[in-house]
Short mmCIF file of C-alpha atoms in Angstrom, two decimals:
data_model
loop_
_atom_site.label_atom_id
_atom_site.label_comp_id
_atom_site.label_asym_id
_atom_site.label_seq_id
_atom_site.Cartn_x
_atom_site.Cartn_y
_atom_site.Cartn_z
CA UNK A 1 5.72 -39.31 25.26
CA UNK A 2 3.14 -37.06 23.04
CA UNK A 3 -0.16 -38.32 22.21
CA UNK A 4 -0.76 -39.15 18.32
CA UNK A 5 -3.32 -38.24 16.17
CA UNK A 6 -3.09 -40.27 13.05
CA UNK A 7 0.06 -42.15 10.92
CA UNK A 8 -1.67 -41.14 7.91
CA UNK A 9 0.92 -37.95 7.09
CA UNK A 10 -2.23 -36.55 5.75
CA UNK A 11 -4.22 -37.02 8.79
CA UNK A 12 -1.49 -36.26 11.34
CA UNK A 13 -0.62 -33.38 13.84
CA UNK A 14 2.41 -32.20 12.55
CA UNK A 15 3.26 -31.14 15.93
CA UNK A 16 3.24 -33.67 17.63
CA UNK A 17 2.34 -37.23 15.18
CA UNK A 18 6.47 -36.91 13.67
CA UNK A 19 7.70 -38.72 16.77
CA UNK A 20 5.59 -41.89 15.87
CA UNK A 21 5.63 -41.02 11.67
CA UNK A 22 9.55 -40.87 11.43
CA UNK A 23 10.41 -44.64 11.56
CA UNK A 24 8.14 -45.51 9.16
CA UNK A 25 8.73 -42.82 6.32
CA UNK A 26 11.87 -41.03 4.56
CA UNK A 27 11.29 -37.56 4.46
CA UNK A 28 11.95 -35.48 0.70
CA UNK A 29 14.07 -33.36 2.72
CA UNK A 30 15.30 -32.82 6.35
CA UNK A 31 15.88 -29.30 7.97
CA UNK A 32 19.25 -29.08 10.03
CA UNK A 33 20.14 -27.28 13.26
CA UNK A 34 21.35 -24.44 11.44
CA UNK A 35 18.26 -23.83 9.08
CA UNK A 36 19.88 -25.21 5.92
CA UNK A 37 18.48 -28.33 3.83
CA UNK A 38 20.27 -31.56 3.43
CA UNK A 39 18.56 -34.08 0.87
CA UNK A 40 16.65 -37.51 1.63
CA UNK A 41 14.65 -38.97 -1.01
CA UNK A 42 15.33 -35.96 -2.87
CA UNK A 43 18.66 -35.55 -4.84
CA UNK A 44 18.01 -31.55 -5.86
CA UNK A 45 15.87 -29.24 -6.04
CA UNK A 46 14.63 -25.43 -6.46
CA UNK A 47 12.15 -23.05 -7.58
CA UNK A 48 12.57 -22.73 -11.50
CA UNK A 49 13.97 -19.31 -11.90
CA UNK A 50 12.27 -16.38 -12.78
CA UNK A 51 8.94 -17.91 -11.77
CA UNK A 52 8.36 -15.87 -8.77
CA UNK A 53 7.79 -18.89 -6.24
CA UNK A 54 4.73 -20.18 -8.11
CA UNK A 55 6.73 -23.74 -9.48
CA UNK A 56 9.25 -25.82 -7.76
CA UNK A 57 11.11 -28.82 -9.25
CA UNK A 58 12.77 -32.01 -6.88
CA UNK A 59 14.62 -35.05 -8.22
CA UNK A 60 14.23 -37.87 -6.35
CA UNK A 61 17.04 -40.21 -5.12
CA UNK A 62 17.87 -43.30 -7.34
CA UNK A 63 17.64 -46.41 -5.99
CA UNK A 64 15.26 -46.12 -3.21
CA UNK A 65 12.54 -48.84 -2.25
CA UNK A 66 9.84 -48.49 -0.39
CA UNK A 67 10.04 -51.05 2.87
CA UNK A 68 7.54 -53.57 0.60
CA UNK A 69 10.37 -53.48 -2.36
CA UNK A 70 8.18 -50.79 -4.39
CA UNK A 71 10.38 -48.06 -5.78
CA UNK A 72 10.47 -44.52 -4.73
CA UNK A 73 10.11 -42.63 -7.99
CA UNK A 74 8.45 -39.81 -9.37
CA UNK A 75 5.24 -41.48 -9.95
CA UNK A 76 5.01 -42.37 -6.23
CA UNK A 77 6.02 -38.81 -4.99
CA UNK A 78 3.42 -37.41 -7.12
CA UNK A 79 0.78 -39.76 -5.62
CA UNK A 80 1.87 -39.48 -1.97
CA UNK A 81 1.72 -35.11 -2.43
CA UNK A 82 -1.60 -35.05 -3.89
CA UNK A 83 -2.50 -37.21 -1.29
CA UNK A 84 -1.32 -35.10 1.48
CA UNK A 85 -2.67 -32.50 -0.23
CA UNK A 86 -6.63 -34.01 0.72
CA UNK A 87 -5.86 -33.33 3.86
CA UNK A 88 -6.06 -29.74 6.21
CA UNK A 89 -2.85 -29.02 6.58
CA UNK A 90 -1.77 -29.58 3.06
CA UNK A 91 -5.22 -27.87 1.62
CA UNK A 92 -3.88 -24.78 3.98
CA UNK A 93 -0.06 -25.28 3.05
CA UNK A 94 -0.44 -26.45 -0.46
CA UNK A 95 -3.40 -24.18 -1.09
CA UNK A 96 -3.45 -23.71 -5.13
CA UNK A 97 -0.69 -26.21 -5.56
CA UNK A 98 -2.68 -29.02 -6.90
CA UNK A 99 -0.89 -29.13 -9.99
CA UNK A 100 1.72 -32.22 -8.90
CA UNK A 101 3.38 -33.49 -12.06
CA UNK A 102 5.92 -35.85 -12.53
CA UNK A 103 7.49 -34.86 -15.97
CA UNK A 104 10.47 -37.50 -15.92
CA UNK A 105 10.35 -41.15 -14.19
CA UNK A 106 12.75 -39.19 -11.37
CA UNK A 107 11.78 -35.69 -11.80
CA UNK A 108 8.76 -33.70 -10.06
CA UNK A 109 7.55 -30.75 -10.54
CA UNK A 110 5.04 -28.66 -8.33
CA UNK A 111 3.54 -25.91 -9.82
CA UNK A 112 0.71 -23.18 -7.86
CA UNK A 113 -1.38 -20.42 -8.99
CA UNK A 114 0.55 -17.83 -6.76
CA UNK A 115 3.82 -17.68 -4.97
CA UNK A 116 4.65 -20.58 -1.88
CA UNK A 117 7.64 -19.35 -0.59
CA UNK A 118 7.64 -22.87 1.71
CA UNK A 119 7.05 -25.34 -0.47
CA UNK A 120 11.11 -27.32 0.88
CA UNK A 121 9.56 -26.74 4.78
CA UNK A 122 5.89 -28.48 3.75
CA UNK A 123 7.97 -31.33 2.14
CA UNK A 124 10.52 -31.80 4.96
CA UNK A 125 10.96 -33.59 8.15
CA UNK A 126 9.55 -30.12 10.10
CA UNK A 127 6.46 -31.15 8.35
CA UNK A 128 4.50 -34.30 7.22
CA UNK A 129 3.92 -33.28 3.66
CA UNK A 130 7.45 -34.75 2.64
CA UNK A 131 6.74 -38.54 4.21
CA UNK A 132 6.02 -40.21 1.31
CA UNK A 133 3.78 -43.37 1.51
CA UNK A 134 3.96 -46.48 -0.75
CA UNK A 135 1.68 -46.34 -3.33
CA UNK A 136 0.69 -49.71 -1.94
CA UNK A 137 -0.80 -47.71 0.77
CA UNK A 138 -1.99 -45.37 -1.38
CA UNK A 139 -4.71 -47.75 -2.85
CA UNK A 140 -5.94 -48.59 0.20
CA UNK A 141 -5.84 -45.41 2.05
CA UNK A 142 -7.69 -47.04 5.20
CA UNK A 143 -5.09 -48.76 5.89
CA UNK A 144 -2.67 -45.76 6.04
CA UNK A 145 -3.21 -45.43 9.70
CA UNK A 146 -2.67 -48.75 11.04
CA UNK A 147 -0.73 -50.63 8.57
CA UNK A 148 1.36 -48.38 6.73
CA UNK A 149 4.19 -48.51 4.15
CA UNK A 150 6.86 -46.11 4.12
CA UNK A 151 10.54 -45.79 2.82
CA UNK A 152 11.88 -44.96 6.02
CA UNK A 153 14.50 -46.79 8.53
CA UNK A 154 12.09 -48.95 10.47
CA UNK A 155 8.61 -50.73 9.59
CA UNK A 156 5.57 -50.60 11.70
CA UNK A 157 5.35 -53.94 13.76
CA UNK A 158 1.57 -54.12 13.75
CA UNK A 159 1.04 -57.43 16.07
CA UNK A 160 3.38 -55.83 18.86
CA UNK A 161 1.27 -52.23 18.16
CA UNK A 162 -1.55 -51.23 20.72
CA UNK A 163 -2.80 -48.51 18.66
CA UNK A 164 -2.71 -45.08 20.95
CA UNK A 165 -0.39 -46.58 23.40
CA UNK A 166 2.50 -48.44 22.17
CA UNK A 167 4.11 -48.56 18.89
CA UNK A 168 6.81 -50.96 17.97
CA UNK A 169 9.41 -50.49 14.85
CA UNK A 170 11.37 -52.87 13.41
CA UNK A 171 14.35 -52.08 11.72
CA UNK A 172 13.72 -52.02 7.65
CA UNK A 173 16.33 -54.30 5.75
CA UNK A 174 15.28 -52.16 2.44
CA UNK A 175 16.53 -48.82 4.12
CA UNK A 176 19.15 -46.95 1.48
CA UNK A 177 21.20 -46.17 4.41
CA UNK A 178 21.88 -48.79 7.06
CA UNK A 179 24.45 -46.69 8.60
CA UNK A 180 21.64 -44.39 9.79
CA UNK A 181 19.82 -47.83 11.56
CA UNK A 182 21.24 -47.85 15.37
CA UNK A 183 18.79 -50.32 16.99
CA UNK A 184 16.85 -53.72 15.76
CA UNK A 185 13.33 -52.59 17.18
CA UNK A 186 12.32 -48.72 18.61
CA UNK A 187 9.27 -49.02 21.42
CA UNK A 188 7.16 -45.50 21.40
CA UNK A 189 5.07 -45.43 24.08
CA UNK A 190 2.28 -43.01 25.29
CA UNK A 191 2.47 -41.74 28.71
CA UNK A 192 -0.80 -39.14 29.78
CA UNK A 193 2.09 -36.93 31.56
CA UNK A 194 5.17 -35.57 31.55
CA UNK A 195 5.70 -37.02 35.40
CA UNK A 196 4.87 -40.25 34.44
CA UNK A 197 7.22 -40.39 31.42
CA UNK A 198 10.23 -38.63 33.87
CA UNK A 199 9.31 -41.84 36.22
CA UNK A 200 9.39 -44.35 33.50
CA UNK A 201 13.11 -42.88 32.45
CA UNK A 202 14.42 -42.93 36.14
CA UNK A 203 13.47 -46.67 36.49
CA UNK A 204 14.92 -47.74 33.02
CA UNK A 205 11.56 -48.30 31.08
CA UNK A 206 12.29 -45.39 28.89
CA UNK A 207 15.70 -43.94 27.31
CA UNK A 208 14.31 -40.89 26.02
CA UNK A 209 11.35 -38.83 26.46
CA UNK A 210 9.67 -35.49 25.10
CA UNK A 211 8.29 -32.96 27.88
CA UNK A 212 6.23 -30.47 28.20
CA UNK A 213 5.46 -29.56 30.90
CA UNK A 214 8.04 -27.19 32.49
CA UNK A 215 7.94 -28.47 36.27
CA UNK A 216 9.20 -31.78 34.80
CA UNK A 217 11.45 -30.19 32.58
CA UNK A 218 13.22 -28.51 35.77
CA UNK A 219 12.90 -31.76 38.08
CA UNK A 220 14.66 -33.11 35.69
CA UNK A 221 17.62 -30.64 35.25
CA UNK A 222 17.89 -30.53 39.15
CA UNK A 223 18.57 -34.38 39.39
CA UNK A 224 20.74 -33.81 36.86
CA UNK A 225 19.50 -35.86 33.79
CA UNK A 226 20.12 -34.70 30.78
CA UNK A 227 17.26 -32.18 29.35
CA UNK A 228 17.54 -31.09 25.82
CA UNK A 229 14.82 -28.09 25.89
CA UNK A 230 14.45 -26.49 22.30
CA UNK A 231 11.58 -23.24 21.82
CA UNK A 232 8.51 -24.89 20.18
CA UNK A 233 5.30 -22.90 21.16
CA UNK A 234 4.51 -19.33 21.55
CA UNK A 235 1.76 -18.13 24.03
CA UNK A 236 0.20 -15.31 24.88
CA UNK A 237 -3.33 -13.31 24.64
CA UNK A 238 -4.86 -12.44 21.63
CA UNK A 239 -7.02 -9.04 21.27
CA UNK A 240 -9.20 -9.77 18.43
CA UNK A 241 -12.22 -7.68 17.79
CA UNK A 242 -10.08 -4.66 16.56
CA UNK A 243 -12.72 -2.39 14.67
CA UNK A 244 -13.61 0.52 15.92
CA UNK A 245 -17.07 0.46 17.74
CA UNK A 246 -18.17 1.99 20.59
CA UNK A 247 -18.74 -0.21 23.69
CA UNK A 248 -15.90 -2.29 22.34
CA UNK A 249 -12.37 -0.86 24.08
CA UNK A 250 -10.11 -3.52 22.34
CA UNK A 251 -11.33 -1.57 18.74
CA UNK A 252 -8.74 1.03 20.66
CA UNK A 253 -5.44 1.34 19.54
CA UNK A 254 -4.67 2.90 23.09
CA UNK A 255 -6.32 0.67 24.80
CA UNK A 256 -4.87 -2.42 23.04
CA UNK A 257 -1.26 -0.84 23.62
CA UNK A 258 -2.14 0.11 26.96
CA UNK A 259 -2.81 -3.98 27.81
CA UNK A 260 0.38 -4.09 26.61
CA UNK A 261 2.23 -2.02 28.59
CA UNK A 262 0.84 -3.71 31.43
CA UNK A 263 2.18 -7.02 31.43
CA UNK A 264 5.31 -8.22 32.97
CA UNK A 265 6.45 -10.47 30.64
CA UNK A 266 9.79 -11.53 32.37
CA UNK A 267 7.99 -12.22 35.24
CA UNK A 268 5.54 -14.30 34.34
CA UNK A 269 8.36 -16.43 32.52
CA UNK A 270 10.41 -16.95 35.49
CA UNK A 271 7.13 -18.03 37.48
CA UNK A 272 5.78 -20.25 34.68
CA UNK A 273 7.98 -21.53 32.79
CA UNK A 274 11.79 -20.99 34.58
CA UNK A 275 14.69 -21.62 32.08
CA UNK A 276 12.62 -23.69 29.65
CA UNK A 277 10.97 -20.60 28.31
CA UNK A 278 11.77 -16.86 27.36
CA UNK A 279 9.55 -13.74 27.26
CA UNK A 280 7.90 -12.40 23.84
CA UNK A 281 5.85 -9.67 22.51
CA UNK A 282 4.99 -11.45 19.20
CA UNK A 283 3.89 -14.25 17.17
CA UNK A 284 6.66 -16.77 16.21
CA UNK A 285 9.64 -18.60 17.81
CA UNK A 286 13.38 -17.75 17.50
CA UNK A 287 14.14 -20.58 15.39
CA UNK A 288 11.50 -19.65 12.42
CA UNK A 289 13.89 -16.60 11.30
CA UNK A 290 11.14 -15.27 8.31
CA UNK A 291 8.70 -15.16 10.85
CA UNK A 292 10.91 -13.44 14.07
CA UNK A 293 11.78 -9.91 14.32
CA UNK A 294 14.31 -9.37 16.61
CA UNK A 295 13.74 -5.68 16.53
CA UNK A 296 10.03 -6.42 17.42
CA UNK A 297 11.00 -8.21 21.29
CA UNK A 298 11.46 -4.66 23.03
CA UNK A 299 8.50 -2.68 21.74
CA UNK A 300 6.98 -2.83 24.77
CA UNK A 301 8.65 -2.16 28.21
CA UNK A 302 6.97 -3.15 31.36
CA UNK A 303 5.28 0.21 32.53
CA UNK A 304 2.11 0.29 34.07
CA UNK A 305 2.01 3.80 34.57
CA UNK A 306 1.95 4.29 30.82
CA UNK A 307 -0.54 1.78 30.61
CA UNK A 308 -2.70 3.69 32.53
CA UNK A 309 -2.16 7.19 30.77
CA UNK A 310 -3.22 5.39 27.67
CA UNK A 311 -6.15 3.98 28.97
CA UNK A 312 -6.92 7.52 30.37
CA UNK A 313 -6.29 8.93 26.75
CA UNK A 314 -8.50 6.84 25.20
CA UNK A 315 -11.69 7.77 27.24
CA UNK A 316 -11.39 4.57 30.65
CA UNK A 317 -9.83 6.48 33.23
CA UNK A 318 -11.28 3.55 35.26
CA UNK A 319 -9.77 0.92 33.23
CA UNK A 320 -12.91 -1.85 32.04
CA UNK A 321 -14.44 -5.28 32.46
CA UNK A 322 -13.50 -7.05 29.65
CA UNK A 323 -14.89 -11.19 28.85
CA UNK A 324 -11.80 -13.93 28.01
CA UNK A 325 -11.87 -16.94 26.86
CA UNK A 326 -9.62 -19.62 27.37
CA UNK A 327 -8.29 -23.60 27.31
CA UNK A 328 -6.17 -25.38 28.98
CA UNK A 329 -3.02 -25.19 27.03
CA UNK A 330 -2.58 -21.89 28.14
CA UNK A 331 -4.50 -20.71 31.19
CA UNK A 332 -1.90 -20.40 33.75
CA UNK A 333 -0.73 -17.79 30.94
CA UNK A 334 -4.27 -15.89 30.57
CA UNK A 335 -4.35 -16.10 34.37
CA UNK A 336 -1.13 -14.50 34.78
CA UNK A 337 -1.95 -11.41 31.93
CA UNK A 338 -5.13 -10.95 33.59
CA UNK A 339 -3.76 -10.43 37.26
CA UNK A 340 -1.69 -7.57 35.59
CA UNK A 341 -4.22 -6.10 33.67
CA UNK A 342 -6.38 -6.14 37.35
CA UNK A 343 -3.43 -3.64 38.29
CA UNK A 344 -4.68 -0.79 36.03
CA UNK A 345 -8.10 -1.34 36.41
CA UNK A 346 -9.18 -3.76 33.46
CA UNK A 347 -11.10 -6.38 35.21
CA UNK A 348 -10.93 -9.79 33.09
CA UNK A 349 -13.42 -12.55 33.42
CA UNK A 350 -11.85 -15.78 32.03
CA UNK A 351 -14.14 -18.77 30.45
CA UNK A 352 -12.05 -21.51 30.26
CA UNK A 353 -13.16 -24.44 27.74
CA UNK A 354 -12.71 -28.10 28.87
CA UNK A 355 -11.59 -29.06 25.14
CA UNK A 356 -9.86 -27.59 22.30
CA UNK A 357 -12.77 -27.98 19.95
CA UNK A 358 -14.88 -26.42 22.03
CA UNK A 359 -12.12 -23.50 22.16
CA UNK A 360 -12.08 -23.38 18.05
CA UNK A 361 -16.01 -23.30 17.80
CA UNK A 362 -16.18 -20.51 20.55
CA UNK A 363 -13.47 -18.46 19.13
CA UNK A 364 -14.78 -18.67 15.50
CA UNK A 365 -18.36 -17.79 16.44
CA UNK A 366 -16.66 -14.54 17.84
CA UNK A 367 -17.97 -15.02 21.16
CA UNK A 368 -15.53 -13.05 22.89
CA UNK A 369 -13.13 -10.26 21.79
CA UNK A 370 -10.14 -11.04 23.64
CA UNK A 371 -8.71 -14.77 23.71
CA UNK A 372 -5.56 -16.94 25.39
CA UNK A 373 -3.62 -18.94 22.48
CA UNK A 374 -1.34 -21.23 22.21
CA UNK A 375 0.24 -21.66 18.93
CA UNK A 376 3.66 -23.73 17.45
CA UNK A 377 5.74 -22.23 15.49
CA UNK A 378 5.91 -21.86 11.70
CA UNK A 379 7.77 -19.80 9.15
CA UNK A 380 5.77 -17.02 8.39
CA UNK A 381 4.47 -17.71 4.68
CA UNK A 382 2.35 -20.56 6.60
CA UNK A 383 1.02 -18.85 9.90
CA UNK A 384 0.67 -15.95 8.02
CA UNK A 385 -2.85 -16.72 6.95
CA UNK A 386 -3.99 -17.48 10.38
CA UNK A 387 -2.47 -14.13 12.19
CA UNK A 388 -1.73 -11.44 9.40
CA UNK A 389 -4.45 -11.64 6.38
CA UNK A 390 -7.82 -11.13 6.85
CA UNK A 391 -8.92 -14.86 6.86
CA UNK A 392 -11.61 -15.67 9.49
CA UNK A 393 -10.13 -18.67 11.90
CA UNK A 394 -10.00 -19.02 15.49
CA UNK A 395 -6.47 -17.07 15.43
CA UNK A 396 -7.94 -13.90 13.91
CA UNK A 397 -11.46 -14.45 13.87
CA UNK A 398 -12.71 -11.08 13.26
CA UNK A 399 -10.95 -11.25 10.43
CA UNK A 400 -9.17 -8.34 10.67
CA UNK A 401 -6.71 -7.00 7.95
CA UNK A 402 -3.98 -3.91 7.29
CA UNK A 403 -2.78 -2.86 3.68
CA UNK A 404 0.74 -3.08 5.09
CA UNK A 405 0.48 -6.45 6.54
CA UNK A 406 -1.31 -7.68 3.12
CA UNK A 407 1.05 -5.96 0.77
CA UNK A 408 4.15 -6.81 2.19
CA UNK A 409 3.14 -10.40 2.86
CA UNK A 410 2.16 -10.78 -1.16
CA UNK A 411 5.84 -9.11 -1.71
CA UNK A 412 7.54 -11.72 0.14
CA UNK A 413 5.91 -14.38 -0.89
CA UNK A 414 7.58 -14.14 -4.44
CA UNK A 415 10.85 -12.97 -3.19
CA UNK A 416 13.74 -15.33 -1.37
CA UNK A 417 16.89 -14.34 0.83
CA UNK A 418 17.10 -11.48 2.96
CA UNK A 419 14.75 -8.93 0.77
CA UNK A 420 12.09 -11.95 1.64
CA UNK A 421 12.74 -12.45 4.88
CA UNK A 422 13.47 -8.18 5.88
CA UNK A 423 9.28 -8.23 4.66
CA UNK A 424 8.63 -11.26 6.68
CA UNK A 425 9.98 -9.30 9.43
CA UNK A 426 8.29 -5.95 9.01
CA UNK A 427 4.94 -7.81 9.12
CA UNK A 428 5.58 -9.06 12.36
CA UNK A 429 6.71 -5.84 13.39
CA UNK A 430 3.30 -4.09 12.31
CA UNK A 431 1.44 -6.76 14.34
CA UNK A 432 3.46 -5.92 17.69
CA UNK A 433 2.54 -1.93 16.82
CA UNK A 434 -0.41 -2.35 16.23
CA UNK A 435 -0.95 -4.46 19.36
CA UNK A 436 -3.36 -7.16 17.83
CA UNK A 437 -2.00 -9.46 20.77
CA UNK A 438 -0.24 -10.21 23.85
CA UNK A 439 2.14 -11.99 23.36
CA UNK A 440 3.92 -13.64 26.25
CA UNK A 441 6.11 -16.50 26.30
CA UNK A 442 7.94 -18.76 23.98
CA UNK A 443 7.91 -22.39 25.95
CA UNK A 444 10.05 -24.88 25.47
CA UNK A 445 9.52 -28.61 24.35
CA UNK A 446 12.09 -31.06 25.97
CA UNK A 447 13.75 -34.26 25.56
CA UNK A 448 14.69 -36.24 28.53
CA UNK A 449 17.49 -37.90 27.15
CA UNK A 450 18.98 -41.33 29.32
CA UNK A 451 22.29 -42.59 29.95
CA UNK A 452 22.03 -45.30 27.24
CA UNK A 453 21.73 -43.11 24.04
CA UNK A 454 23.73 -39.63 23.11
CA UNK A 455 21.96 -37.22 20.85
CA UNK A 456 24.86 -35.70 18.27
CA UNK A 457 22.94 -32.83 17.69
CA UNK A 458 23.15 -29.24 19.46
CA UNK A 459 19.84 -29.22 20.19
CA UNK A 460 19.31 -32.90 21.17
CA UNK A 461 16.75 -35.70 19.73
CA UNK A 462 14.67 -33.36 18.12
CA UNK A 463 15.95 -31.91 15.63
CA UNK A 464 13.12 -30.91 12.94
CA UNK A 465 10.78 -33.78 14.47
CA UNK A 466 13.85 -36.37 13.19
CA UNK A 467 14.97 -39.13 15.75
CA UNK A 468 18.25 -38.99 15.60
CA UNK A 469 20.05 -41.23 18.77
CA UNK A 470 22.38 -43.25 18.83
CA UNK A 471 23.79 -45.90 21.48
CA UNK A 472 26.35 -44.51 23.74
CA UNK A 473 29.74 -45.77 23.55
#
């Protein structure tokens, strides 16, 4: 199972914390397989009209009670937003959205100093902004992440809890929909890898569990278990320091498109990653549609020749020696786009970072100029400000910008349907041509589903970070 950072939904990863935060809290809404919104504390909702994307308006579902016997209304949504909001993820997602009003005991309204286009995805189950905690919790916010109080299907069984290994839920007799309850108690447990967990399923200890790490993922398939693998993170090699300078070959438009011309893509897929993964020239997963251009996945062929009448063009008939840096998330990636770029001359030498934060504080003192990422995917109003404006952070740290990108992404941002998403789109596209990185490989996260539960959904247990099993018949 994943690691987990915090139950605090203003604390937490919200890539990986939802498997241990779902239990406890009731999202406002939950995303389906098919990208549409279906209601959970929240009745309705919408942007007002005519207010370009700058106020949004919820009405929260009567009758709800928090697992203590508080009730879920207004006042509490308010509360638990503004307290997401103190956290990074909601400062970043939220940003200028502090005005949280409630101006009915059931109705909330949202309102921000300049368009959110996301506002339903920060407040769903894809996210943690829409767990709402009890205000109970609320005035204690220490106790958030040990002891919390949610409105969701189970309760957090503290005494049977060893905090970051094993997590017990009990089932929550205040839930508004029993129907959804399919167990008494829910055991998440931490495993430190994805052979251990596939181990723990085989013997019976486990009846689900998520992997990620692709050899698993196929060991599994070839026993024939039942693997569930659904795109989560996109890889690849970013080229960063993009201005102009001499001495510094990425500043090169040629150059940049000549690194990547060079890499074989498919081929490092099939190696790495087999059929949990698929190959990618840009920023974003298939299943964010504002933020993947399917127009942008063939820009580049594999064509080393090319690559190397570009790098004569723009002055390195020799190719170069160029520094990386790297972590461990994605080196066999870095490793694998280096070895190609060693077939046209460009000579990489990779630093790899034992830790993440030692990644972040690296990349943001713009210590190197080219970089290996690994990043999970988000529509593009939200990852937008870490790969397209011209925000310093460690996934554009030079903080480079383009008119086009800029404009287009201020367009969207008050727009909705497909004029939004066509913009969306065409800023992806301009990052691909203008070659600001490598991108690779979209892998897969998995669950490992056992015998004793059936997922209904296509795409298995994981369907916007909701658990969703239920005993098999």
């Amino acid at each position: 199972m994943l690691s987990i950072g915090s139950l605090d939904p203003a604390k937490a990863n919200a890539g990986t914390d939802p498997t241990f935060l779902d239990p406890i809290y009731a999202p406002l809404f939950r995303v389906t397989s098919d990208g549409q919104y279906t209601g959970v504390l929240a009745s309705s909702w919408q942007y007002v009209p005519g207010s370009d994307n700058k106020v949004f308006q919820l009405t929260v579902r009567p009758g709800v009670q928090f697992s203590n016997g508080q009730p879920v209304n207004a006042a509490a949504v308010v509360a638990s937003i503004k307290h997401y909001e103190t956290g990074s993820d909601g400062q970043s997602w939220l940003a200028g959205c502090d005005n949280v009003t409630a101006p009915t005991a059931m109705e909330v309204q949202i309102t921000c100093a300049k368009p959110n286009p996301d506002i339903p995805v920060v407040l769903s189950d894809q996210i943690t902004g829409g767990d709402i905690v009890a205000p109970a919790s609320l005035a204690n916010p220490a106790s958030i992440a040990t002891d919390p109080i949610g409105a969701g299907p189970y309760v957090l069984d503290t005494a049977a809890t060893i905090a970051g290994s094993t997590y017990t839920y009990t089932a929550n007799p205040k839930y508004f929909d029993q129907s959804a309850i399919h167990w008494n108690q829910i055991v998440v447990k931490y495993y430190a890898n994805s052979t251990t967990a596939l181990a723990a399923l085989r013997s019976g200890q486990l009846q689900y569990a998520f992997l990620g790490d692709p050899s698993a993922m196929q060991t599994a398939k070839d026993e024939g278990l039942n693997v569930q693998g659904n795109p989560a993170v996109f890889l690849g090699v970013g080229l960063f320091d993009r201005a102009a300078s001499a001495g510094n070959p990425i500043g090169n438009l040629q150059v940049r498109q000549a690194l990547e011309y060079a890499v074989d893509r498919q081929a490092i897929v099939t190696a790495l990653f087999g059929q949990f993964g698929s190959a990618t020239e840009q920023v974003a997963v298939p299943s964010q549609t504002s933020a993947w251009s399917p127009d942008s996945n063939t820009y580049y062929s594999y064509d080393p020749a090319k690559a190397k009448q570009l790098l004569a063009q723009a002055g390195y008939p020799n190719g170069f020696t160029i520094s990386v840096e790297d972590q461990p998330i994605d080196a066999e990636v870095t490793q694998a786009v280096a070895a190609d770029w060693a077939k046209i001359g460009v000579k990489a030498n990779i630093t790899e970072d034992a830790t993440t934060p030692a990644w972040i504080s690296n990349v943001t003192a713009r210590k190197y100029s080219v970089t290996g990422y690994g990043y999970g995917g988000l529509p593009m109003f939200m990852e937008a400000p870490n790969w397209f404006l011209p925000v310093a952070n460690p996934f554009n740290p030079f903080a480079s910008s383009d008119p086009t990108m800029t404009s287009l992404l201020a367009q969207a941002s008050a727009e909705s349907g497909t004029a939004q998403i066509s913009d969306f789109q065409q800023v992806q596209a301009q990052g691909v041509k203008n070659a600001w990185y490598v991108g690779v490989a979209v892998q897969d996260a998995a669950v490992l589903i056992g015998s004793s539960v059936h997922a209904p959904g296509p795409h298995g247990l994981y369907l916007g970070n909701e658990l969703d099993v239920t005993p098999a018949s």
